[in-house]
Tab-separated table of C-alpha atoms in Angstrom:
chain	number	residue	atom	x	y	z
H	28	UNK	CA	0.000	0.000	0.000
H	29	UNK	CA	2.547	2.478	1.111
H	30	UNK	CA	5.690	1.266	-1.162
H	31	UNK	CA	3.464	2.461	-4.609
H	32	UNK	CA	2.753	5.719	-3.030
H	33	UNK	CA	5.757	6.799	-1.601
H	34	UNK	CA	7.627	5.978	-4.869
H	35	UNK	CA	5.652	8.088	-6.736
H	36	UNK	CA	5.778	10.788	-4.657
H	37	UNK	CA	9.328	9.930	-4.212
H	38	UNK	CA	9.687	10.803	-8.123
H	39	UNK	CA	7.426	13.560	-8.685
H	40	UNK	CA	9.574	15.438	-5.172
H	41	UNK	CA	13.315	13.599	-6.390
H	42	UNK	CA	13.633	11.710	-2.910
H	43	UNK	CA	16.588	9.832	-3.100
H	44	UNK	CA	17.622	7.872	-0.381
H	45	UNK	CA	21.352	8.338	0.105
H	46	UNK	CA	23.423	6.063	1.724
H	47	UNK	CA	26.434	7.521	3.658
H	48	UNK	CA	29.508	5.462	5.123
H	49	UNK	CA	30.339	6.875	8.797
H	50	UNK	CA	33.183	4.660	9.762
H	51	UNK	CA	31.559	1.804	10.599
H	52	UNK	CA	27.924	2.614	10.094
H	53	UNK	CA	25.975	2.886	7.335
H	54	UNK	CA	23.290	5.642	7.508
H	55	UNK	CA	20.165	6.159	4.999
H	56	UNK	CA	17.899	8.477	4.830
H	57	UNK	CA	14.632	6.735	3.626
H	58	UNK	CA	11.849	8.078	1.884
H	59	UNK	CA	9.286	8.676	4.987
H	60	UNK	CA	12.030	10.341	6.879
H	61	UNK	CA	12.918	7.753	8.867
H	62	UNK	CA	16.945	7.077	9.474
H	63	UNK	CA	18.084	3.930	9.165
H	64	UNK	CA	21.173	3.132	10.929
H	65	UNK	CA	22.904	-0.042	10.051
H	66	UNK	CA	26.302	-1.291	12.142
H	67	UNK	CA	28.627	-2.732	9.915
H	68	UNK	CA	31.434	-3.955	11.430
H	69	UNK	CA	30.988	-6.995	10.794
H	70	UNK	CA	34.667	-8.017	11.654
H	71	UNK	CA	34.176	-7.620	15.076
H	72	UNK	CA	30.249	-8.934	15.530
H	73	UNK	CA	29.516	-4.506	15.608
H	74	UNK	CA	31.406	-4.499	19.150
H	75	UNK	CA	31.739	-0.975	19.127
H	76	UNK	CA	35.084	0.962	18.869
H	77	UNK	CA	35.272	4.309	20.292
H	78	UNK	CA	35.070	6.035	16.193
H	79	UNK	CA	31.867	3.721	15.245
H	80	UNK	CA	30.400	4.916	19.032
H	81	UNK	CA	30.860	8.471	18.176
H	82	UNK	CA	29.580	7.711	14.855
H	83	UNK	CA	26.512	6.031	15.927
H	84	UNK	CA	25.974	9.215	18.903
H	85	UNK	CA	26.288	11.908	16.176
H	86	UNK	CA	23.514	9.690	13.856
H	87	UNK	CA	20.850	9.447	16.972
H	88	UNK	CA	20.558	13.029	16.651
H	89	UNK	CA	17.684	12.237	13.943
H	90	UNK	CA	14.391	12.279	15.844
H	91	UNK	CA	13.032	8.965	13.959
H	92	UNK	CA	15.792	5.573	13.551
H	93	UNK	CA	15.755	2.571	12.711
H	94	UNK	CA	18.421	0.586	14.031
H	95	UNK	CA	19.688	-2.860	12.743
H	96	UNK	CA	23.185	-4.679	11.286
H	97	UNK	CA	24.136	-5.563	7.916
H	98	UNK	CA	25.626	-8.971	9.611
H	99	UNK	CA	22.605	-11.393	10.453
H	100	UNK	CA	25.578	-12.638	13.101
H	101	UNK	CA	25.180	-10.278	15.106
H	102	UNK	CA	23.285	-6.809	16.234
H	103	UNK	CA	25.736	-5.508	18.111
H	104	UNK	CA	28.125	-7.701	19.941
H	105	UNK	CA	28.800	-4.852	22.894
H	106	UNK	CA	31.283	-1.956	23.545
H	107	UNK	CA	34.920	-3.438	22.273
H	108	UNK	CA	36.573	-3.940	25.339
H	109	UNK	CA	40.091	-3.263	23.775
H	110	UNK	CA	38.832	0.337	23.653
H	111	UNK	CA	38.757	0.171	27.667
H	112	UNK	CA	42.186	-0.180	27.967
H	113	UNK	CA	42.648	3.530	27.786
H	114	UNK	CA	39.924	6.555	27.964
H	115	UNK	CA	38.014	4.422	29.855
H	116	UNK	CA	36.073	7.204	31.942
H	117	UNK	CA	35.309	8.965	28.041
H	118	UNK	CA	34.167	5.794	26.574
H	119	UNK	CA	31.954	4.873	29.364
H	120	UNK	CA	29.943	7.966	29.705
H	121	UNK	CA	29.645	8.535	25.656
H	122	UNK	CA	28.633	5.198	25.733
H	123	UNK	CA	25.630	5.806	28.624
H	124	UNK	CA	25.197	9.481	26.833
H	125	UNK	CA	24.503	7.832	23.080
H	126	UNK	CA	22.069	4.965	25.446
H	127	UNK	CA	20.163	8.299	26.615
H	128	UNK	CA	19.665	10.503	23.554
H	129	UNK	CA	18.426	7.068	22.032
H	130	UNK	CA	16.040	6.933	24.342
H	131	UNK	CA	14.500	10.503	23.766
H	132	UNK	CA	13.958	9.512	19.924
H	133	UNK	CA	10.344	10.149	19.052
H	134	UNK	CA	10.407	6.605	16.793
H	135	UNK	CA	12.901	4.474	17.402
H	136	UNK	CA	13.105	0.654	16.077
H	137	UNK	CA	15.329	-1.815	16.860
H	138	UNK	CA	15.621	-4.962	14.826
H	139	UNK	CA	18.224	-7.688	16.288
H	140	UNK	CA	19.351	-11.196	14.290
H	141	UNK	CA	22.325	-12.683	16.070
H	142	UNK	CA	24.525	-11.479	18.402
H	143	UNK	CA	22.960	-8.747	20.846
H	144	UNK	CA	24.925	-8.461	23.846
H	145	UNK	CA	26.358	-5.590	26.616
H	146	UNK	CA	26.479	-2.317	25.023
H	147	UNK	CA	24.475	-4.166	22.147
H	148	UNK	CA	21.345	-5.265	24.571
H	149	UNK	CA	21.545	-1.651	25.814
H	150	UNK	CA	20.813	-0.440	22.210
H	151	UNK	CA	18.123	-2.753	21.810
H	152	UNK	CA	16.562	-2.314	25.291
H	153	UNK	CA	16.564	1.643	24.555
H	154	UNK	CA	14.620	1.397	21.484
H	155	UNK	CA	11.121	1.582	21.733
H	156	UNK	CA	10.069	-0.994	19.320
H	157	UNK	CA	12.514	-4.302	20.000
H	158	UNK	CA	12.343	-6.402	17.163
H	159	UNK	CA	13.485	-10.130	17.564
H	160	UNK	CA	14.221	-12.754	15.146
H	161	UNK	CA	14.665	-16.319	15.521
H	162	UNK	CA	18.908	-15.886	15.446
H	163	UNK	CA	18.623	-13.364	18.741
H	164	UNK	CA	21.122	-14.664	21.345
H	165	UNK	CA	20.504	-11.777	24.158
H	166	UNK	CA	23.786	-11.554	27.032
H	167	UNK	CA	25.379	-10.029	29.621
H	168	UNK	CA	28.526	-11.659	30.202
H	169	UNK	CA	30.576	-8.760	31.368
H	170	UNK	CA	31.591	-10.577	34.890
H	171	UNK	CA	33.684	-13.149	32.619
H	172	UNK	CA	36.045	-10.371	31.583
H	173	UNK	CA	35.894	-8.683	35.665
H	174	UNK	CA	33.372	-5.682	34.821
H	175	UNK	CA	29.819	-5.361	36.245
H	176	UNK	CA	27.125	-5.885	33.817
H	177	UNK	CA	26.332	-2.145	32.011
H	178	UNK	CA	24.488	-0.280	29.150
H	179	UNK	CA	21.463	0.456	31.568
H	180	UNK	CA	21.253	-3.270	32.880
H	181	UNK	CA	21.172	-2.637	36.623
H	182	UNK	CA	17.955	-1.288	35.520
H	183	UNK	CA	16.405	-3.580	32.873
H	184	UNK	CA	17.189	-6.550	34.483
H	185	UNK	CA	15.849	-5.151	37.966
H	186	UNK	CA	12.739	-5.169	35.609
H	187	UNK	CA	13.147	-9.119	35.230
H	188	UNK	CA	11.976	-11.450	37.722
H	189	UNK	CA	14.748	-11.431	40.427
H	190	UNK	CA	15.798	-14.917	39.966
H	191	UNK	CA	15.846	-14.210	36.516
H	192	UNK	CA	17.504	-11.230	36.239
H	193	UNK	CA	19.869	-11.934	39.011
H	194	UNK	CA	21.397	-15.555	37.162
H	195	UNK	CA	21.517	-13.492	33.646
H	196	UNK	CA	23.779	-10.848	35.368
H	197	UNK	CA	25.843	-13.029	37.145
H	198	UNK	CA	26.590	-15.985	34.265
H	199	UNK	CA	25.510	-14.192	31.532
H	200	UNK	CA	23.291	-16.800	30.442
H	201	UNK	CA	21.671	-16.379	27.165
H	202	UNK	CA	18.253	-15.685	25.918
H	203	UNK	CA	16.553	-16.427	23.135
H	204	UNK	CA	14.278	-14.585	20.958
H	205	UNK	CA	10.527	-16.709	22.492
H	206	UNK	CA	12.476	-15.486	25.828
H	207	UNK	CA	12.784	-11.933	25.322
H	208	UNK	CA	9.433	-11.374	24.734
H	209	UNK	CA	8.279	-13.688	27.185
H	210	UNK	CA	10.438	-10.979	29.972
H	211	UNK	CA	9.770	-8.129	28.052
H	212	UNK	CA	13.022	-7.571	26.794
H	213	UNK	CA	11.773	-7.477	23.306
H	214	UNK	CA	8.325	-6.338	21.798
H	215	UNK	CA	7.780	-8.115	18.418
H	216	UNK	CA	9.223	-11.139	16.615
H	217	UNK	CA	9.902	-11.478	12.840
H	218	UNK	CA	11.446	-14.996	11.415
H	219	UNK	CA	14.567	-13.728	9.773
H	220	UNK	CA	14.522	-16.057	6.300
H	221	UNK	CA	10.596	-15.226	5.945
H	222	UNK	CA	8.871	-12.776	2.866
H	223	UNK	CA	7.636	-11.191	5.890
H	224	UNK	CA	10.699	-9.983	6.982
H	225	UNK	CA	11.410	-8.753	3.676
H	226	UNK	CA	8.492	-6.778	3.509
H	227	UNK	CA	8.952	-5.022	6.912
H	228	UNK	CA	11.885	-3.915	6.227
H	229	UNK	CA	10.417	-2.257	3.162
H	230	UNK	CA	7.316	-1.420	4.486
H	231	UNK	CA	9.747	0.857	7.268
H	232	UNK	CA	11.004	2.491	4.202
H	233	UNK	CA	7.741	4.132	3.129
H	234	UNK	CA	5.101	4.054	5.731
H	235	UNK	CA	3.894	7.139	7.212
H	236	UNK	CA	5.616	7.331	10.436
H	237	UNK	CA	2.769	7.326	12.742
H	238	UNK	CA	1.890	4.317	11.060
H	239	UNK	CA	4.935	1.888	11.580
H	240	UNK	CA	3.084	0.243	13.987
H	241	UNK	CA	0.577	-1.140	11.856
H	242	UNK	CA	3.246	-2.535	9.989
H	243	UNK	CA	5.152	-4.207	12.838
H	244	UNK	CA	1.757	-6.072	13.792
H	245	UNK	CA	0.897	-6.753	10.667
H	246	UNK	CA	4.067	-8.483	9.788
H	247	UNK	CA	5.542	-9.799	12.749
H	248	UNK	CA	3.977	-12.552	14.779
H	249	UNK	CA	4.289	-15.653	17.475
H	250	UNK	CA	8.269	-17.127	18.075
H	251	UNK	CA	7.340	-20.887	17.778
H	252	UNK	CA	7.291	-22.940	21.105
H	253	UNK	CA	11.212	-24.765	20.422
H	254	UNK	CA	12.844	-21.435	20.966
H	255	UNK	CA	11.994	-20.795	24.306
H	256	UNK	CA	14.967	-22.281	26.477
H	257	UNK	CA	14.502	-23.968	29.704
H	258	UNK	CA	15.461	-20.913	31.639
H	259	UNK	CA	12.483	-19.211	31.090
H	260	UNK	CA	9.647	-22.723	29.549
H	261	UNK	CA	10.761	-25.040	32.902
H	262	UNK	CA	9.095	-24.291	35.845
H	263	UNK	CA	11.318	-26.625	37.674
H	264	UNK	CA	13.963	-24.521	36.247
H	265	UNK	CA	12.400	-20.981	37.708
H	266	UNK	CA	11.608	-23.061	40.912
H	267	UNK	CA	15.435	-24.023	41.695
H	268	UNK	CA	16.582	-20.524	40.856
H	269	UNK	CA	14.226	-18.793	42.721
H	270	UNK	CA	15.847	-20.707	45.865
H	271	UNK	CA	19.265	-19.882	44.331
H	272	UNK	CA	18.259	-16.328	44.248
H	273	UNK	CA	18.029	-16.337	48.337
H	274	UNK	CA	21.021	-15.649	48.919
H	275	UNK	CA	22.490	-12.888	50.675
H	276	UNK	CA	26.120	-12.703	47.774
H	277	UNK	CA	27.552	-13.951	45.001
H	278	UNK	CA	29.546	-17.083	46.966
H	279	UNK	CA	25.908	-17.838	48.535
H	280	UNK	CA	24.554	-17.989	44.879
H	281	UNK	CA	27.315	-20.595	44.269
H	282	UNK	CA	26.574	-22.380	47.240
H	283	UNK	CA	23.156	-22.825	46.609
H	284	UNK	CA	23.346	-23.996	42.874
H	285	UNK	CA	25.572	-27.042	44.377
H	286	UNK	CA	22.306	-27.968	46.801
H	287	UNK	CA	19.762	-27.455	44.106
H	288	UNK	CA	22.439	-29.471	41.619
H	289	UNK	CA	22.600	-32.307	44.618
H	290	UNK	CA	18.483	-32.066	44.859
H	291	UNK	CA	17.912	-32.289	40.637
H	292	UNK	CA	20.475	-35.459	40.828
H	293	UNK	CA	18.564	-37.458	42.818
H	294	UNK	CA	15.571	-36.966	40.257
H	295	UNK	CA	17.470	-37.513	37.188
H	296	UNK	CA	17.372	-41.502	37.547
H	297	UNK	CA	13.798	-41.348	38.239
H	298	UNK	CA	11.508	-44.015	36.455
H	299	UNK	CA	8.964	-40.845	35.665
H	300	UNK	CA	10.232	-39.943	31.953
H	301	UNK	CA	8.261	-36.541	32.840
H	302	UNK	CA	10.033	-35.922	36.470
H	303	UNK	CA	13.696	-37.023	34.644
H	304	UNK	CA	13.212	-34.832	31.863
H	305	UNK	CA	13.014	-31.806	34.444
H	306	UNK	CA	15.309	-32.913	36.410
H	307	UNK	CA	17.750	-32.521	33.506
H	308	UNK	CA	16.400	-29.348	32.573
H	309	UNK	CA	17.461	-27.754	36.008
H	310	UNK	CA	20.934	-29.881	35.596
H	311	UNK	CA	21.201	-28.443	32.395
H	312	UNK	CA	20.870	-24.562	33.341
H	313	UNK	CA	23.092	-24.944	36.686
H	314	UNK	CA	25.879	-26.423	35.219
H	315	UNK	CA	26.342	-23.958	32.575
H	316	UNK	CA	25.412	-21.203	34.965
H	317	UNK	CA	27.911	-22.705	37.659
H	318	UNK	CA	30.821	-22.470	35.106
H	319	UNK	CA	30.278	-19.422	34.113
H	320	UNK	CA	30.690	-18.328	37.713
H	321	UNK	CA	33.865	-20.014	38.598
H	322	UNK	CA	34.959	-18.278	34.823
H	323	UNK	CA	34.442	-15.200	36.484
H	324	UNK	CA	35.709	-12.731	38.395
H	325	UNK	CA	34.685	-12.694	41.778
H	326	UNK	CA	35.351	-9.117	42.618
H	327	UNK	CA	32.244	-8.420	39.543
H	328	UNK	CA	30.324	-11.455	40.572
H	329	UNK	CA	29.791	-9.844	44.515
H	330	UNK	CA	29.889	-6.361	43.168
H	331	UNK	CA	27.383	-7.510	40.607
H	332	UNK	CA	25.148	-8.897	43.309
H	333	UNK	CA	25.512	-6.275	45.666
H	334	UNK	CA	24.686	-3.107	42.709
H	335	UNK	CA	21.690	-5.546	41.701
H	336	UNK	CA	20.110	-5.702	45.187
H	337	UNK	CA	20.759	-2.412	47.204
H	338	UNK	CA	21.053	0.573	44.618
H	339	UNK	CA	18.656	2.973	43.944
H	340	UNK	CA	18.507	3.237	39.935
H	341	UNK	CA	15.577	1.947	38.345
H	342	UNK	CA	16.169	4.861	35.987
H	343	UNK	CA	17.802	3.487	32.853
H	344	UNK	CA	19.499	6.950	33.345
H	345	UNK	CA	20.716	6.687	36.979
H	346	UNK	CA	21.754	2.519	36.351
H	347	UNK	CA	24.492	3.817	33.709
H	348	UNK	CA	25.829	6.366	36.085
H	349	UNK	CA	26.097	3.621	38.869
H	350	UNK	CA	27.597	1.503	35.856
H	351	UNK	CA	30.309	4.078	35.270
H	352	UNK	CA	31.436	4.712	38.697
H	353	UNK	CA	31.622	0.565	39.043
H	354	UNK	CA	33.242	-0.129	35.823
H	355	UNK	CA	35.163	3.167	35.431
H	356	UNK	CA	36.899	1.290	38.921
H	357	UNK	CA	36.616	-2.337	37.791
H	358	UNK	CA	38.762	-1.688	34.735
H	359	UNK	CA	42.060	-0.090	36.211
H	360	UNK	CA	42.475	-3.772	37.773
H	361	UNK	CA	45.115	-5.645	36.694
H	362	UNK	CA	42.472	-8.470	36.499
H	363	UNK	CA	40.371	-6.911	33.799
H	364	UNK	CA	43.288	-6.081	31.274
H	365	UNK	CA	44.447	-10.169	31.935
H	366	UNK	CA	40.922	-11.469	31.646
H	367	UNK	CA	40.529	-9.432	27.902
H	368	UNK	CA	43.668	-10.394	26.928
H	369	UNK	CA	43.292	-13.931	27.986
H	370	UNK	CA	39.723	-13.910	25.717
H	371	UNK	CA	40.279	-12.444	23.767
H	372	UNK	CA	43.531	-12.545	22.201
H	373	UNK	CA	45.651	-10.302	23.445
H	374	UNK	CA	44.590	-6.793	25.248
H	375	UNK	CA	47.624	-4.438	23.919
H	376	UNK	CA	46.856	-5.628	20.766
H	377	UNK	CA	46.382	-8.619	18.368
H	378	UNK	CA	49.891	-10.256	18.737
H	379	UNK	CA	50.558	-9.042	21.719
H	380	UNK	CA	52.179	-11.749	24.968
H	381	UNK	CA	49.801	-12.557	27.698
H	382	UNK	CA	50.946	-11.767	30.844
H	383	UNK	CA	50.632	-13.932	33.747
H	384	UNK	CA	47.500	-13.351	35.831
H	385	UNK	CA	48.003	-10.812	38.896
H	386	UNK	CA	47.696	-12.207	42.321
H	387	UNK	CA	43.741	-13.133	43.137
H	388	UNK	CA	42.243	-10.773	45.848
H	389	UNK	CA	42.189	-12.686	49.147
H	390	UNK	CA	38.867	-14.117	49.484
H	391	UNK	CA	37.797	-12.027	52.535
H	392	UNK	CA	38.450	-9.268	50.702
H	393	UNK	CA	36.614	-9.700	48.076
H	394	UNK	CA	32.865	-8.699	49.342
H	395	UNK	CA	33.756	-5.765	51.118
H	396	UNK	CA	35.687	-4.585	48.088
H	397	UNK	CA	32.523	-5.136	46.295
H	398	UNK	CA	30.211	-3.576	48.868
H	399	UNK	CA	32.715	-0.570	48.933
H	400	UNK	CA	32.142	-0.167	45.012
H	401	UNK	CA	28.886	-0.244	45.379
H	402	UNK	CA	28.553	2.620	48.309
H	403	UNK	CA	30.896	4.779	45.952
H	404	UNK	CA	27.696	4.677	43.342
H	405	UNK	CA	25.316	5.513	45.506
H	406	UNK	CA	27.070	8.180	46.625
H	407	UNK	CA	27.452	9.463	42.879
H	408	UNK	CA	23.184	9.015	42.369
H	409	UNK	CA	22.840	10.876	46.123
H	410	UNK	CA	25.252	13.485	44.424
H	411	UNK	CA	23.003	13.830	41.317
H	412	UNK	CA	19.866	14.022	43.564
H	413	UNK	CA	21.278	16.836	45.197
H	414	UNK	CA	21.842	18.747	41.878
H	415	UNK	CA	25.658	18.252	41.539
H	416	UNK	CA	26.777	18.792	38.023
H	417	UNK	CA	27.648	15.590	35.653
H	418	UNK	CA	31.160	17.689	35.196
H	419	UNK	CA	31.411	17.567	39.376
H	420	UNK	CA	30.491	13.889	39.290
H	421	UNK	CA	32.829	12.577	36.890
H	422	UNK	CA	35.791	14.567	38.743
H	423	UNK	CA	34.941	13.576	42.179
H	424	UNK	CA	33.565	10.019	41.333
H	425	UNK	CA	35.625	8.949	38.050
H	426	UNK	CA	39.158	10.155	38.077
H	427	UNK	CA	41.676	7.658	38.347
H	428	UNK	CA	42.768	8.825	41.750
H	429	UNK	CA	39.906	9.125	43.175
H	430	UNK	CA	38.619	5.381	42.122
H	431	UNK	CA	42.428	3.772	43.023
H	432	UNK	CA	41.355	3.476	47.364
H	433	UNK	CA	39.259	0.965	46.264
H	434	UNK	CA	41.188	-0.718	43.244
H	435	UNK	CA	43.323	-3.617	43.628
């Protein structure tokens, strides 16, 4: 309906879409005057470099965007963590600052295939419309490289049931596309390899603006049952992590996936196919999330925790400003540049040596450490309560010597 109109309008006024490289973005301005924004750094899954985020900040300035990625790998893989090796203060807070002007878009669609993970799930979660597609893998597995989940998180998954939100934090287990919906993560769901997708993304192109709506529910529809995972289909599964969730840190949380690990074991040989096959289920979802802990760093797990159940940001706006003054800390530790490097091949650069990991904080240490952390962001959203400027906050809260009492 739209498509034949707007094209002839498009030729009677010469519209012409024109496609502009910006480093590694690809922006369009499309016939109904909506921007479409496509990351395409495809090398790197769109993590995002500090050029591409300053790219990306300048091209939210439109009021109406469309966001997606010319990779069907990935939407956005998360901030590139070799760009926190230096500037990490500036990175941070452009980072939370291109989250927020996102977020004050009049239209603003987000359509994710692949990949969609840290600074990436921020993206998507700030979008109004959240597009999913059956290739949606949806993480936050910062405590495996010794940072404290970010990009608004300690606010959308305080949004999450707390057992829920709590065990995607701390293992950065992943979600699919059925489960985003299902938490409210995402708001529609497209199949990827469909005519229908095709057409939306058309259909974006040339509808009137106030109309995109009708094409989102006219084209996008029902995930099918298989790609819900047990983490959020097993009600066993939600039942043993709702005890996990009651405890009082990050070690407790360990502790009590071995007793609900013991407690699924002695089901799994049951001669009820149905009680085996959840007993599995909840083996299935510990395990993975119990490696993923011991993977991590301890210091992000407890902080993690600790940010997660005592701070006062609900805000998407005041969560990245705790997320700054935690990270901003977190990443001046030895432990962070070894864990990146370790990962990911080499922190300092591609063929650079690993070094040999630092000493481990003593374990006493480590929840106070964490608890301390967590204070120190408070004390930043108190600060911005009381109408201290951003420019105060980040020199009393974020400079390097003001973050190194509590750095290790």
């Amino acid at each position: 309906m739209w498509v034949p109109l707007f094209t002839a309008c498009a030729g009677a006024l010469s519209i012409q879409a024109e496609m502009v490289r910006r480093k590694s973005i690809l922006v369009e301005e499309t016939p109904n005057a909506l921007r479409e924004i496509t990351l395409a750094r495809g090398r790197r899954l769109n993590a995002v470099d500090a050029p591409m985020l300053e790219a990306l900040f300048e091209s939210l300035r439109h009021p109406a965007v469309l966001l997606s990625s010319l990779d069907s790998r990935a939407f956005c893989a998360g901030g590139d963590v070799r760009a926190l090796t230096s500037e990490v203060v500036d990175f941070l807070w452009r980072e939370a600052q291109t989250l927020a002007r996102l977020e004050e878009r009049e239209v603003s669609i987000a359509i994710s295939s692949g990949v969609t993970m840290g600074f990436g799930a921020g993206l998507f979660v700030a979008s109004r419309e959240r597009v999913v597609t059956e290739g949606t893998v949806f993480a936050m597995p910062e405590c495996r490289i010794g940072l404290c989940p970010d990009a608004g998180s300690l606010s959308f998954l305080r949004r999450l049931p707390r057992p829920i939100g709590l065990w995607v934090a701390l293992t950065g287990a992943r979600l699919t596309a059925s489960d985003c919906l299902g938490l409210g993560l995402a708001t529609r769901f497209v199949r990827r390899n469909s005519d229908d997708y095709a057409a939306l993304r058309e259909e974006l192109r040339y509808a009137p603006l106030d109309e995109l709506e009708v094409v989102l529910s006219r084209r996008c529809g029902v995930p099918p049952r298989d790609l819900a995972s047990p983490l959020c289909s097993s009600e066993a599964v939600l039942a043993a992590l709702e005890r996990v969730a009651e405890a009082e840190d990050a070690a407790g949380v360990l502790a009590n996936v071995e007793v609900e690990r013991h407690r699924a074991s002695t089901l799994v040989g049951s001669v009820s196919w149905q009680t085996r096959e959840r007993a599995e289920a909840v083996f299935e979802v510990l395990d993975a999330g119990r490696d993923a802990m011991r993977a991590s760093c301890p210091l992000a797990l407890e902080t993690t925790f600790a940010a997660l159940s005592t701070l006062d940001a609900n805000d998407p706006g005041r969560a990245r400003l705790a997320e700054i003054v935690i990270n901003a800390n977190l990443a001046t530790r030895p432990h962070f540049a070894h864990r990146v490097a370790s990962l990911l091949g080499g922190g300092g650069g591609e063929n650079s040596a690993i070094s040999p990991p630092p000493p481990p904080l003593e374990e006493d240490d480590v929840k106070p450490r964490a608890l301390a952390l967590v204070a120190r962001a408070q004390r930043a959203l108190d600060a911005l309560d009381s109408g201290m400027t951003t420019t105060d906050i980040k020199r009393t809260y974020l400079t390097s010597s003001s973050s190194s009492s509590s750095s290790s």
